[in-house]
Coordinates of C-alpha atoms in Angstrom, one line a residue:
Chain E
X1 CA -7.4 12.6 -46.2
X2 CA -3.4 13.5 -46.1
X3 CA -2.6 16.9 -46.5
X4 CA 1.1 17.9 -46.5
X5 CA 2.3 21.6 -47.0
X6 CA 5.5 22.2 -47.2
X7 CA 7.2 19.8 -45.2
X8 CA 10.7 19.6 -44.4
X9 CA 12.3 16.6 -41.7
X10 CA 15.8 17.6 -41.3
X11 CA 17.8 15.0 -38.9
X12 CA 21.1 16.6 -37.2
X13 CA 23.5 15.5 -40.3
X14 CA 23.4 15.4 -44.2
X15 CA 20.7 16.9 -45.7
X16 CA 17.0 16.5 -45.2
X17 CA 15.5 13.4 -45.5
X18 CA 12.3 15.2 -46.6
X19 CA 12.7 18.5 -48.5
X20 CA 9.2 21.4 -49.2
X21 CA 7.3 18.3 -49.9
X22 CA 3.8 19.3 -50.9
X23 CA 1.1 15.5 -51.3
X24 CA -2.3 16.2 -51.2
X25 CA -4.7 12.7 -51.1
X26 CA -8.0 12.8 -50.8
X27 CA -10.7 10.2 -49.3
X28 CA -10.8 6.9 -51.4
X29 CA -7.5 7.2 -53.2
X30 CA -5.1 4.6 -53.8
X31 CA -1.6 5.5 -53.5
X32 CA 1.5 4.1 -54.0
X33 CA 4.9 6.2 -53.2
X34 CA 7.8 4.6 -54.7
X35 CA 11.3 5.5 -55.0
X36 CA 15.4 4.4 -54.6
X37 CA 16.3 4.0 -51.0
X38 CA 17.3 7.1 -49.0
X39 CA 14.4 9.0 -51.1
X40 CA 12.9 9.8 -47.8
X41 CA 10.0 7.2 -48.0
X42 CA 10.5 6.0 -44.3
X43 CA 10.7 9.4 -42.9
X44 CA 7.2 10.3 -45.2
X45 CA 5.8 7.2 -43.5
X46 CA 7.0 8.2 -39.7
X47 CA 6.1 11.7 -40.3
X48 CA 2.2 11.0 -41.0
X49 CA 2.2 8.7 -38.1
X50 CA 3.5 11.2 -35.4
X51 CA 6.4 9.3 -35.2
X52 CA 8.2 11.8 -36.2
X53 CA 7.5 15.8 -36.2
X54 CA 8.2 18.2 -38.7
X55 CA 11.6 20.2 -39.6
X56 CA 9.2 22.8 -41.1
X57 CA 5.2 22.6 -42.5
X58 CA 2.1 21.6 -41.8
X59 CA 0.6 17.7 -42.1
X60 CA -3.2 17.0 -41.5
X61 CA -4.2 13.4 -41.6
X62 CA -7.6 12.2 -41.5
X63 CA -8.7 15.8 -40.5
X64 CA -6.3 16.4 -38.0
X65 CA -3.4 18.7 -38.0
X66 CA -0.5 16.8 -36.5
X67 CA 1.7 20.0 -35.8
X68 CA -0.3 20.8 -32.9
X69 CA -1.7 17.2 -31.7
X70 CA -1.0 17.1 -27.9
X71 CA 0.9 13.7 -27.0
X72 CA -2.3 12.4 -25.2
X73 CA -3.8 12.7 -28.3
X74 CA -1.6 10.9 -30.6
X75 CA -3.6 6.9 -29.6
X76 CA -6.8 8.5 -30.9
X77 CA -5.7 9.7 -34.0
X78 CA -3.8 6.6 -34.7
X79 CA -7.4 4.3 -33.9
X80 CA -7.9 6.4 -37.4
X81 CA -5.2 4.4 -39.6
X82 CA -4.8 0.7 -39.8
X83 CA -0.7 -0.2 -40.8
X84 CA 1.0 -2.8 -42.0
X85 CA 4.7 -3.5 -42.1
X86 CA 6.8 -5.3 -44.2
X87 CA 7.9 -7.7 -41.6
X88 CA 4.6 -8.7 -40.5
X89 CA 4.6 -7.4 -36.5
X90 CA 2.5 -10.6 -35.2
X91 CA 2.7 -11.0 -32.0
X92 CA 4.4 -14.6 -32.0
X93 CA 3.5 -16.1 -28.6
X94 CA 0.2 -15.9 -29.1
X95 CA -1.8 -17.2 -31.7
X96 CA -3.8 -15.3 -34.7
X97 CA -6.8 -15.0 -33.3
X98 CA -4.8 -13.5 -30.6
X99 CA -3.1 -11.1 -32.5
X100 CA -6.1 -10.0 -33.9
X101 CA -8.2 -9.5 -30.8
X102 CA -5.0 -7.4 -29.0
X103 CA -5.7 -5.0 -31.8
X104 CA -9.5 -4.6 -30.0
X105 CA -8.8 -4.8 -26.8
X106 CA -6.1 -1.9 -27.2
X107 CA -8.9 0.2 -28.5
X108 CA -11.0 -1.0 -25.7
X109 CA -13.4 -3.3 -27.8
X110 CA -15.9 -4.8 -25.9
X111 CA -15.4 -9.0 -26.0
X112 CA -18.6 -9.1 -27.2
X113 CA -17.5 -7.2 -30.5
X114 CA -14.3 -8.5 -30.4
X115 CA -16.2 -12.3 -30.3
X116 CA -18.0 -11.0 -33.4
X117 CA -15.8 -9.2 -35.2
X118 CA -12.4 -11.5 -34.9
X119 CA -13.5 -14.3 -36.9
X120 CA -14.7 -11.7 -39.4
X121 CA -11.7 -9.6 -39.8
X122 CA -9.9 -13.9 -40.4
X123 CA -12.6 -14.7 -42.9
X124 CA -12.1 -11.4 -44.8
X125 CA -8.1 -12.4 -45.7
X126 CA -9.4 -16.3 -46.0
X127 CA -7.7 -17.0 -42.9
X128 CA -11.4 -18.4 -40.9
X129 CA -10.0 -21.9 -40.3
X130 CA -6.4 -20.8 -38.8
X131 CA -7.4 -19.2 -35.9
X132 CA -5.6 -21.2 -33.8
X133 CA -2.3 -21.3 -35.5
X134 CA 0.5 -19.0 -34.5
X135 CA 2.6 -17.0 -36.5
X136 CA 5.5 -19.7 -37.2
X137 CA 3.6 -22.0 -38.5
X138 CA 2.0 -19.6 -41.3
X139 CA 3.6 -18.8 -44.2
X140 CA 4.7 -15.5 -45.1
X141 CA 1.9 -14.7 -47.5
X142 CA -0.6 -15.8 -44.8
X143 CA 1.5 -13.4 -41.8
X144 CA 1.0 -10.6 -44.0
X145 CA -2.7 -11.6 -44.3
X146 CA -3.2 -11.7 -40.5
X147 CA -1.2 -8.3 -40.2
X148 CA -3.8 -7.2 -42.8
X149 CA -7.2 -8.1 -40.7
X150 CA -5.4 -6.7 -37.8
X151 CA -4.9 -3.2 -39.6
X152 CA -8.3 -3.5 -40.8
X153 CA -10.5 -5.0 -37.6
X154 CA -10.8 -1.3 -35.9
X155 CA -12.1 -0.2 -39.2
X156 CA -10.0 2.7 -40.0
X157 CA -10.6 5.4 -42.7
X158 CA -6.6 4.7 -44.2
X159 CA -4.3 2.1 -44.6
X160 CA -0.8 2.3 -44.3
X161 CA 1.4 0.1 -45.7
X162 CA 5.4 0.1 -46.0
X163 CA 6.7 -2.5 -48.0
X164 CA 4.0 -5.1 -47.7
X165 CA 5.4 -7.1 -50.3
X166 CA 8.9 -6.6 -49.5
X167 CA 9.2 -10.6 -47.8
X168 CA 6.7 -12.1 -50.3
X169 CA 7.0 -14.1 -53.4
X170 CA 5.5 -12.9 -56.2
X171 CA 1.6 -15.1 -56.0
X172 CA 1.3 -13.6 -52.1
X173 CA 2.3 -10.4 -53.0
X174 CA -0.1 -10.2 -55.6
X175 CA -2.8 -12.1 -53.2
X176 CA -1.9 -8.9 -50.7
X177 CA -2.6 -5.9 -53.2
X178 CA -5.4 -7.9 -54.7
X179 CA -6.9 -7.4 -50.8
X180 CA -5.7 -4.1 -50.9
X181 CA -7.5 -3.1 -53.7
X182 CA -10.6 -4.4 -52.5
X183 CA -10.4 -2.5 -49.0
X184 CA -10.3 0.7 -51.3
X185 CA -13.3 -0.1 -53.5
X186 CA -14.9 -0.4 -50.3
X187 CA -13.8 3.2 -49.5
X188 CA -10.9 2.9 -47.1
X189 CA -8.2 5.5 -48.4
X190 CA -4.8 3.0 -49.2
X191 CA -1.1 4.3 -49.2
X192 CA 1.1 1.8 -50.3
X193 CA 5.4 2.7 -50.2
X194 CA 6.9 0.2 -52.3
X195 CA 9.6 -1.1 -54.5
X196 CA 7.8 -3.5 -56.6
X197 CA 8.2 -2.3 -59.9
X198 CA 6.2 -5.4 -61.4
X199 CA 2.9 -4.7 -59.4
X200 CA 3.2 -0.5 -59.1
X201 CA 3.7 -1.2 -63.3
X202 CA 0.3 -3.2 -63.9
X203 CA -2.2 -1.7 -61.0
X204 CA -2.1 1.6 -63.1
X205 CA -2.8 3.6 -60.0
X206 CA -1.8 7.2 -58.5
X207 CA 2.0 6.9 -58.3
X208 CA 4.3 9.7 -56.5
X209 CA 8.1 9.3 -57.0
X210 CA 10.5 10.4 -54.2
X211 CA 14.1 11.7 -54.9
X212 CA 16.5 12.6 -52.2
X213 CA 13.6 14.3 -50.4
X214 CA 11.1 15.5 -53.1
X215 CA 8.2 14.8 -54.6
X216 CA 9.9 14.2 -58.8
X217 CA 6.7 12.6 -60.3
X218 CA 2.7 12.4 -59.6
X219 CA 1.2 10.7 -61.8
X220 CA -2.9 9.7 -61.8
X221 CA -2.4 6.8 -63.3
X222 CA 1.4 5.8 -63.3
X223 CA 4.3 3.1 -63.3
X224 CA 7.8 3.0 -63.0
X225 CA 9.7 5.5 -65.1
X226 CA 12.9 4.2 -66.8
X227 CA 14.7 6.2 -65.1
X228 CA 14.0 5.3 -61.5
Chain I
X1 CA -10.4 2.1 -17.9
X2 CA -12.9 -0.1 -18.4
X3 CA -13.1 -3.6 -16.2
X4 CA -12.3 -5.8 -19.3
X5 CA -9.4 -3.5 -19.9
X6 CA -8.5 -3.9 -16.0
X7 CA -8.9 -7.3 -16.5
X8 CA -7.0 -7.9 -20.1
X9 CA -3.9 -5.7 -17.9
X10 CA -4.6 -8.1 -14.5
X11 CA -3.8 -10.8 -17.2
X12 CA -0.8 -9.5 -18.8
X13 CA 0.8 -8.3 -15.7
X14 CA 0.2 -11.7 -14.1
X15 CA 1.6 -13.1 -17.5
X16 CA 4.5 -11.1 -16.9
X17 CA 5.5 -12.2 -13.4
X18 CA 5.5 -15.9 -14.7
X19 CA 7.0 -15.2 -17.5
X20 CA 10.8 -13.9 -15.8
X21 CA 10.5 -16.4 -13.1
X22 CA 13.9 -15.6 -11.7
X23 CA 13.7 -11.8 -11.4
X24 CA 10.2 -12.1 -10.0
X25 CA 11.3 -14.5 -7.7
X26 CA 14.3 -12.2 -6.4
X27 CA 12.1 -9.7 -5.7
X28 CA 9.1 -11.4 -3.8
X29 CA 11.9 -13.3 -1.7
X30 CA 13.4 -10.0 -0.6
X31 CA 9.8 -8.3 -0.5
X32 CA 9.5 -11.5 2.1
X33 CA 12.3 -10.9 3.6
X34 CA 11.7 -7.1 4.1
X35 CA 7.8 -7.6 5.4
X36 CA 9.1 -10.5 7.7
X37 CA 11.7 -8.5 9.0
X38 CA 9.5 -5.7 9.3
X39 CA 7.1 -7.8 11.5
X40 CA 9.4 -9.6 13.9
X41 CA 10.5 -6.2 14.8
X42 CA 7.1 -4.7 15.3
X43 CA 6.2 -7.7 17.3
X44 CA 9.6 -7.5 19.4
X45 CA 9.1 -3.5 19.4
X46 CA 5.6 -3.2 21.0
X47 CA 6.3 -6.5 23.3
X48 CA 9.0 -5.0 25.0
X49 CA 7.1 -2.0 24.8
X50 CA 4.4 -3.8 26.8
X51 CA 6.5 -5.0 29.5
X52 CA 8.1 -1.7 29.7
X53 CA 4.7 -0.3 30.6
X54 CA 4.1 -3.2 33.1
X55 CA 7.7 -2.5 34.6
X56 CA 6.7 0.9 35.0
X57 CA 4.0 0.2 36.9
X58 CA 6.5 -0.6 39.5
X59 CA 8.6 2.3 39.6
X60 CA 7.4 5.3 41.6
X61 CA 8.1 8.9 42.5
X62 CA 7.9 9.7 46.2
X63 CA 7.2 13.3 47.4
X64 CA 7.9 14.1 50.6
X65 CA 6.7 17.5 52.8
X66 CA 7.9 20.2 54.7
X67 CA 7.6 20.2 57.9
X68 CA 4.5 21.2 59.6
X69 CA 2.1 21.2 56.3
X70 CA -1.4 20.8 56.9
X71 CA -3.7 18.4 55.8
X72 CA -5.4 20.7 53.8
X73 CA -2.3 21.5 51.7
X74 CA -1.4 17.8 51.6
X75 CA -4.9 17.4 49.8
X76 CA -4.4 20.6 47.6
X77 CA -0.6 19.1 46.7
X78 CA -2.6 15.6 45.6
X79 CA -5.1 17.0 43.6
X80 CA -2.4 18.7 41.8
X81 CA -0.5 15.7 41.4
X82 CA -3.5 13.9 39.7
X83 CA -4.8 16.2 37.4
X84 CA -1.3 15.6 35.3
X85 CA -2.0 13.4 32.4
X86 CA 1.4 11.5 33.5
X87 CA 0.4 10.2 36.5
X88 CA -1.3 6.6 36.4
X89 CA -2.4 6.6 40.2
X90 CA -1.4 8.6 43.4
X91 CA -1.3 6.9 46.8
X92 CA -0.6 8.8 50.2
X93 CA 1.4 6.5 52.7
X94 CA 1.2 9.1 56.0
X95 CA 4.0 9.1 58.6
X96 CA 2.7 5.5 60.9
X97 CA 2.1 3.5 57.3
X98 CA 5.9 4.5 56.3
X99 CA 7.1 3.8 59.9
X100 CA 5.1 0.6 60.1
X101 CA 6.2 -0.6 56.4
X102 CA 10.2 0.4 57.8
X103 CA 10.2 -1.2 60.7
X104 CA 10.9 -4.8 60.3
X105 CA 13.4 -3.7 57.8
X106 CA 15.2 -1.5 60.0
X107 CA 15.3 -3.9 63.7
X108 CA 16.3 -6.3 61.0
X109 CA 13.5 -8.7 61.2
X110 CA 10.7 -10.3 59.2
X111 CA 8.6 -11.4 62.3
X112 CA 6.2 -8.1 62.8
X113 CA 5.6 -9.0 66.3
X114 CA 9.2 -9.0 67.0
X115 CA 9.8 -5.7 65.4
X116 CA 6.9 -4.0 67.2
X117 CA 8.2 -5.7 70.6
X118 CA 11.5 -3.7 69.8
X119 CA 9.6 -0.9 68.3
X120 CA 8.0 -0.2 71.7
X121 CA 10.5 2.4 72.7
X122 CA 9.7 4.5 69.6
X123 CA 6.0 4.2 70.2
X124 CA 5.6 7.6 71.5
X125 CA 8.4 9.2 69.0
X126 CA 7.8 7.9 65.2
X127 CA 11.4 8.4 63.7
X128 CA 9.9 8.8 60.5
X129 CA 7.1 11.5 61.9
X130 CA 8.6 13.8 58.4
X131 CA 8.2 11.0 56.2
X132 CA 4.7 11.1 55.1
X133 CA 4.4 11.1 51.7
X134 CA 2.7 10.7 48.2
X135 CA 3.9 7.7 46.0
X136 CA 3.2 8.2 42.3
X137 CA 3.1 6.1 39.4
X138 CA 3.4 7.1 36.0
X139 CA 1.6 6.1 32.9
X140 CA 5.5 6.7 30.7
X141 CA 8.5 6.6 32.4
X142 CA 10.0 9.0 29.7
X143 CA 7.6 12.2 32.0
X144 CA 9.0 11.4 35.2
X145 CA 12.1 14.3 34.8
X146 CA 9.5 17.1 34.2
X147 CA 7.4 15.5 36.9
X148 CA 10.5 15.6 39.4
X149 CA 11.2 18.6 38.2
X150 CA 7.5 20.3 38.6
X151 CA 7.1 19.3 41.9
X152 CA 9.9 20.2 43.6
X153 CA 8.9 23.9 43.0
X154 CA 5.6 22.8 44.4
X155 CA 5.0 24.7 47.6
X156 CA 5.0 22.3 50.9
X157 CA 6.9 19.7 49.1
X158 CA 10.6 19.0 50.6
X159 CA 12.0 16.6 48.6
X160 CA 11.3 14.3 45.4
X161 CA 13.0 11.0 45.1
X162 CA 12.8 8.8 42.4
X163 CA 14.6 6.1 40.6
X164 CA 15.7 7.1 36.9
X165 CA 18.1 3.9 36.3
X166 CA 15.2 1.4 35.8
X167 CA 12.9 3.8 33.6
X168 CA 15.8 5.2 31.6
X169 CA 17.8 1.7 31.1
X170 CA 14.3 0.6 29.8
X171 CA 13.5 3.2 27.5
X172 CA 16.7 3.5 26.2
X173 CA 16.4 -0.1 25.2
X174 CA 13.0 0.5 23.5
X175 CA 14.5 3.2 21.3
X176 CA 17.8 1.5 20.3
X177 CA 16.0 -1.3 19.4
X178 CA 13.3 0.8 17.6
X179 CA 16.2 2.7 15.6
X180 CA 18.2 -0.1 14.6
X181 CA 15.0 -1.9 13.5
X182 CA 14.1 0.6 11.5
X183 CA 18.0 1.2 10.0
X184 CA 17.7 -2.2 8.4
X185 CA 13.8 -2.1 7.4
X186 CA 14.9 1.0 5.2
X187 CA 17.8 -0.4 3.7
X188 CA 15.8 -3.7 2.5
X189 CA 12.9 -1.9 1.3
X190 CA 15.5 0.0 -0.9
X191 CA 16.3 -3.2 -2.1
X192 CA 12.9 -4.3 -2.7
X193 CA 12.4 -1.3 -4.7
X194 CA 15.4 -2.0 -6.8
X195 CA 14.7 -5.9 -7.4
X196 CA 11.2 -5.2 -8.5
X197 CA 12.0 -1.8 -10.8
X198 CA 14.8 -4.5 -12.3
X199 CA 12.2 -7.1 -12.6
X200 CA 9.8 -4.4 -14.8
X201 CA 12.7 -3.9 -16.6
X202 CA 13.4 -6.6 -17.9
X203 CA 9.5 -7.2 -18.7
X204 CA 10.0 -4.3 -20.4
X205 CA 12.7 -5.2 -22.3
X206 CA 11.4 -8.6 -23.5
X207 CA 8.1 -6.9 -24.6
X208 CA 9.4 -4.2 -26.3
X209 CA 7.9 -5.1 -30.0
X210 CA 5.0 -5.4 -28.4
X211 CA 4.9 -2.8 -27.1
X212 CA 5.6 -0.7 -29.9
X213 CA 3.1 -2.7 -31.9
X214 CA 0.4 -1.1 -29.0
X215 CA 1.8 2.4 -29.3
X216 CA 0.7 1.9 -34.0
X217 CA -2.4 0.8 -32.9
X218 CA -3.1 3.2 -30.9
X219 CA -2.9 2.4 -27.5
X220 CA -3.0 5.1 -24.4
X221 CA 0.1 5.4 -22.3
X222 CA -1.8 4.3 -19.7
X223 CA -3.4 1.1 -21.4
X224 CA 0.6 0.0 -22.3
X225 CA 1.6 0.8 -18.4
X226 CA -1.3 -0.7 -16.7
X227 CA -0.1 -4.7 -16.7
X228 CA 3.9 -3.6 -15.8
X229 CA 2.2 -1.4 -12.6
X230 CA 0.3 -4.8 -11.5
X231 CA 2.8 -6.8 -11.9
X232 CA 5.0 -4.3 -9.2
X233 CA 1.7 -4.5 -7.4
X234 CA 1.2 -8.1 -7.4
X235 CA 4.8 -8.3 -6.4
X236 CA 4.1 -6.6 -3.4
X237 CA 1.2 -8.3 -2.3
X238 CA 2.3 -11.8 -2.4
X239 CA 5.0 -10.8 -0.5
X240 CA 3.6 -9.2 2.2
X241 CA 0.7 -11.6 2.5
X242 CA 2.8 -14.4 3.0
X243 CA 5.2 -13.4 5.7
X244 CA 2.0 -12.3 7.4
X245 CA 0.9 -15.3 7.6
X246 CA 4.2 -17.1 8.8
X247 CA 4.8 -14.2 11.8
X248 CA 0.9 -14.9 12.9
X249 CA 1.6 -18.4 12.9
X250 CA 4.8 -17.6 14.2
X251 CA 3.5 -15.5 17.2
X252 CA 1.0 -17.8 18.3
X253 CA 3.7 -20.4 18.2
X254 CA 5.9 -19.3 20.2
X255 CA 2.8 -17.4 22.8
X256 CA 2.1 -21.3 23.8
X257 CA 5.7 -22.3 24.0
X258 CA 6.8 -19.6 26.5
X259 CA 3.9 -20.3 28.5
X260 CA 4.1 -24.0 28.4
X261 CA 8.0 -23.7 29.6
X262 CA 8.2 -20.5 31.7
X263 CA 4.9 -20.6 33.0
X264 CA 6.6 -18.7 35.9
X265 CA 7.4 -15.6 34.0
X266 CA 3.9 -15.3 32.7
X267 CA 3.5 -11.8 35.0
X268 CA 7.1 -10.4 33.4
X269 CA 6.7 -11.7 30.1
X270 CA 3.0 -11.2 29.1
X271 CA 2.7 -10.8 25.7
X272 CA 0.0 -8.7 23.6
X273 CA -2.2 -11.2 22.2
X274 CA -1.6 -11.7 18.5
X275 CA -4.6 -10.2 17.7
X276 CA -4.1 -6.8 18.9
X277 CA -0.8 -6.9 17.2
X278 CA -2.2 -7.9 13.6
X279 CA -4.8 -5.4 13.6
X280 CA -2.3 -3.1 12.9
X281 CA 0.4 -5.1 11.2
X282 CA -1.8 -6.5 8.5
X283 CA -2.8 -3.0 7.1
X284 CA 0.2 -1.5 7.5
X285 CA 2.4 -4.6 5.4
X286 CA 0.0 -4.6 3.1
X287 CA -0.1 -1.1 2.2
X288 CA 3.9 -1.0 2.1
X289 CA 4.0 -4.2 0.0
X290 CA 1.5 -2.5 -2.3
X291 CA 3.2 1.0 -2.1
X292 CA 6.7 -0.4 -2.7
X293 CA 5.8 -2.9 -5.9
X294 CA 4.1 0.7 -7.3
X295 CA 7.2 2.4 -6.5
X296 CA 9.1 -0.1 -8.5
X297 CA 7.2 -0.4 -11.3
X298 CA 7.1 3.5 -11.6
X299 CA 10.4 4.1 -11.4
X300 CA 11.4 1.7 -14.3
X301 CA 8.4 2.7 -16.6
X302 CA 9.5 6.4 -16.2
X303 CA 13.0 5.4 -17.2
X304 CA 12.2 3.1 -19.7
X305 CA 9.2 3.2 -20.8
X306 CA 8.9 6.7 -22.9
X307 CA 5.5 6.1 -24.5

């Protein structure tokens, strides 16, 4: 699914903020990347998004190779991966149903589908009965819920997610992963870049450590090492 | 683009026009102001125009011949005269007509009888017997110096006379008027342009998290430009419907309240019926409100709007 060779993002001072990194994932993995700040985690994130191109290397992401992606190109392959931030994104004059439904209509969903598939994406994060309620009046557990069905309504083959916990107390952080881990039993690929050492600890999944640019640890089925 | 997509961007763009009152407002008043502008002048333009062509009507070019010519050359001279695409209408006044028409100017009296009573000693001797001649009228004053100037090389013509002061004070009118009206109409269309790329701007600028929430999700370039290009559009077409409007109510207006109060210049100051005039106008504002809320947009969304 993510294919990284090499790769090198080198911004005009300091030194890289990604150095040779080599991450192979494959379909149906669940990921997290962890690490102190500065290890380069953003820039990894940017740099599989097209955000950001390459220093050096080669990325391929859901089959594509991003090195030679023409810019007319770049909303398809982004329909591929659903993201979700760690402050949310909602739309907040409009409500969630809303903010759902843009995600649809950006794609070019019919309003048939998007009639259909709206309340199902809300129902899937236990959100059904909200609809109607806009982003301020929802706690942060239940934004990060919303930005959750939106990543997930265009059914993409990988998640993305960059500090989804970072603005959550402990119960809706573990509510989030818990969803998480249910969209990748289903067979969605996740990536998950976080610094929750409590939940990275007892999920016992694939963990790879950044450090000032590189890749230090990949473990199958790691956790926070003492020393990070 | 499919219609509900046109129709999600109709939405947003609309949404976007209400949403920064102010600006929007700035720039339909001076898209008002340009199209109304834009129209009075037309109107005043092609009016003036009108009686121009009315006036010109009056003013002819007389040709007079040698002496001696025959009548066969006097025919050849007038068929030349009206195969030019100049000339509106060609009349021949022979020597007796011009003597008859001069008379009671020249023993000073309007009373024909009189003058012909006085006129009895030239009966035999017509003073004028060289002044036969061709009178022409031209469809645009502007031709009548090449005219002039074509026929005096024509052979068995002695002299041209004609009258440039009426024909040249009136077209030089038209023009000034036409060059100043479009002096201003440029520089508030400028304005227009930069009132409604501000406007976009600050649309923009408010939707900027949205907008880079669209570009994650994978939105095309075009889908994320599409409502900020209606809402220049939209812009444009409010105002320059509704100055339309006001001018053809306007016209009409003021149509009925010349005629009611000068009734006596109605055969100086006909005016083209409104019709005529909006046939053109309507088309024409529309397509340069349209064109100029595009331009706007464009301009901004280039600058600001790297997506």
């Amino acid at each position: 699914m993510i294919h990284m060779d090499n790769v090198s993002k080198a911004y005009s001072t300091g030194n890289p903020a990604v150095n040779e990194i080599n991450l192979h994932i494959e379909k149906g993995e669940f990921v997290f990347i962890i690490g102190p700040s500065g290890a380069g985690k953003t820039t990894l994130f940017k740099l599989l998004l097209k955000e950001l191109e390459p220093t050096s290397g080669t990325i391929t992401v859901a089959g594509q190779e991003l090195n030679h992606m023409k810019r007319r190109q770049i909303p398809k392959f982004r329909r591929n991966i659903g993201v979700v931030f760690q402050d949310f994104r909602l739309l907040k004059d409009r409500n969630i149903y809303e903010n759902i439904a843009f995600a649809q209509r950006v794609v070019e969903t019919s309003p048939r589908r998007i009639r259909r598939e709206v309340p199902q994406a809300l129902s899937g994060v236990g959100l059904a009965e909200r609809y109607k309620a806009f982003p301020n009046e929802l706690s942060g557990g239940e934004q990060q819920r919303v930005a959750l069905a939106r990543a997930l309504v265009n059914k993409p083959q990988l998640i993305m997610a960059d500090e989804p916990t970072g603005n959550l107390d402990n119960q809706n952080a573990w509510e989030i992963m818990k969803m998480l881990e249910e969209i990748n039993e289903k067979g969605t690929t996740v990536l998950v870049v976080t610094h929750n050492r409590e939940i990275v600890d007892a999920m016992k999944k694939r963990v790879i450590t950044l450090e000032e640019g590189r890749i230090v640890s990949d473990e199958k089925e790691g956790g926070y090492t003492d020393e990070v | 683009m499919k219609f509900n997509s046109f129709l999600y961007s109709l939405r947003q763009g609309l949404k976007n026009i209400l949403r920064n009152k102010f600006y929007s407002l700035a720039s339909l008043a001076t898209m008002v102001v340009c199209i109304f502008m834009f129209g009075i002048f037309t109107a005043i333009v092609v009016n003036v125009n009108h009686v121009v062509r009315e006036a010109e009507k009056g003013v002819a070019v007389v040709a007079y011949f040698d002496e001696g010519v025959t009548d066969d050359q006097i025919a050849k001279i007038g068929d030349f005269i009206r195969s030019r695409e100049e000339v509106e209408n060609v009349t021949f006044v022979s020597a007796e007509e011009a003597w008859q028409e001069f008379m009671p100017i020249y023993f000073g009296t309007e009373d024909p009888d009189m003058a012909e009573d006085l006129a009895q000693d030239f009966a035999k001797d017509n003073p004028l017997a060289n002044s036969a001649n061709y009178q022409i009228y031209l469809k645009d004053v502007s031709k009548q110096d090449q005219l002039v100037k074509d026929l005096s090389q024509v052979e068995g013509i002695r002299e041209v006379s004609s009258n440039n002061t009426v024909a040249d004070t009136l077209t030089n009118f038209n023009s000034l008027l036409g060059y100043l009206s479009i002096g201003i109409i440029v520089l508030l269309f400028a304005v227009a342009v930069f009132l409604i790329s501000n406007t976009v701007a600050v649309g923009i600028a408010v939707r900027k998290e949205e907008i880079g929430i669209m570009k994650l999700i994978g939105a095309t370039d075009f889908f994320i430009r599409a409502p900020f290009i209606i809402e220049g559009v939209v812009i444009g077409l409010i105002g320059s419907g509704v100055p339309l409007i006001i001018l053809y109510v306007l016209y009409q207006r003021m149509q009925t309240f010349v005629s009611d109060k000068f009734g006596m210049l109605t055969g100086i100051l006909s005016f083209i019926p409104a019709g005529e005039i909006f046939r053109y106008l309507v088309p024409v504002s529309l397509c340069i409100g349209v064109g100029i809320g595009f331009l706007g947009s464009m301009l901004t969304i280039r600058k600001h709007l790297k997506v």
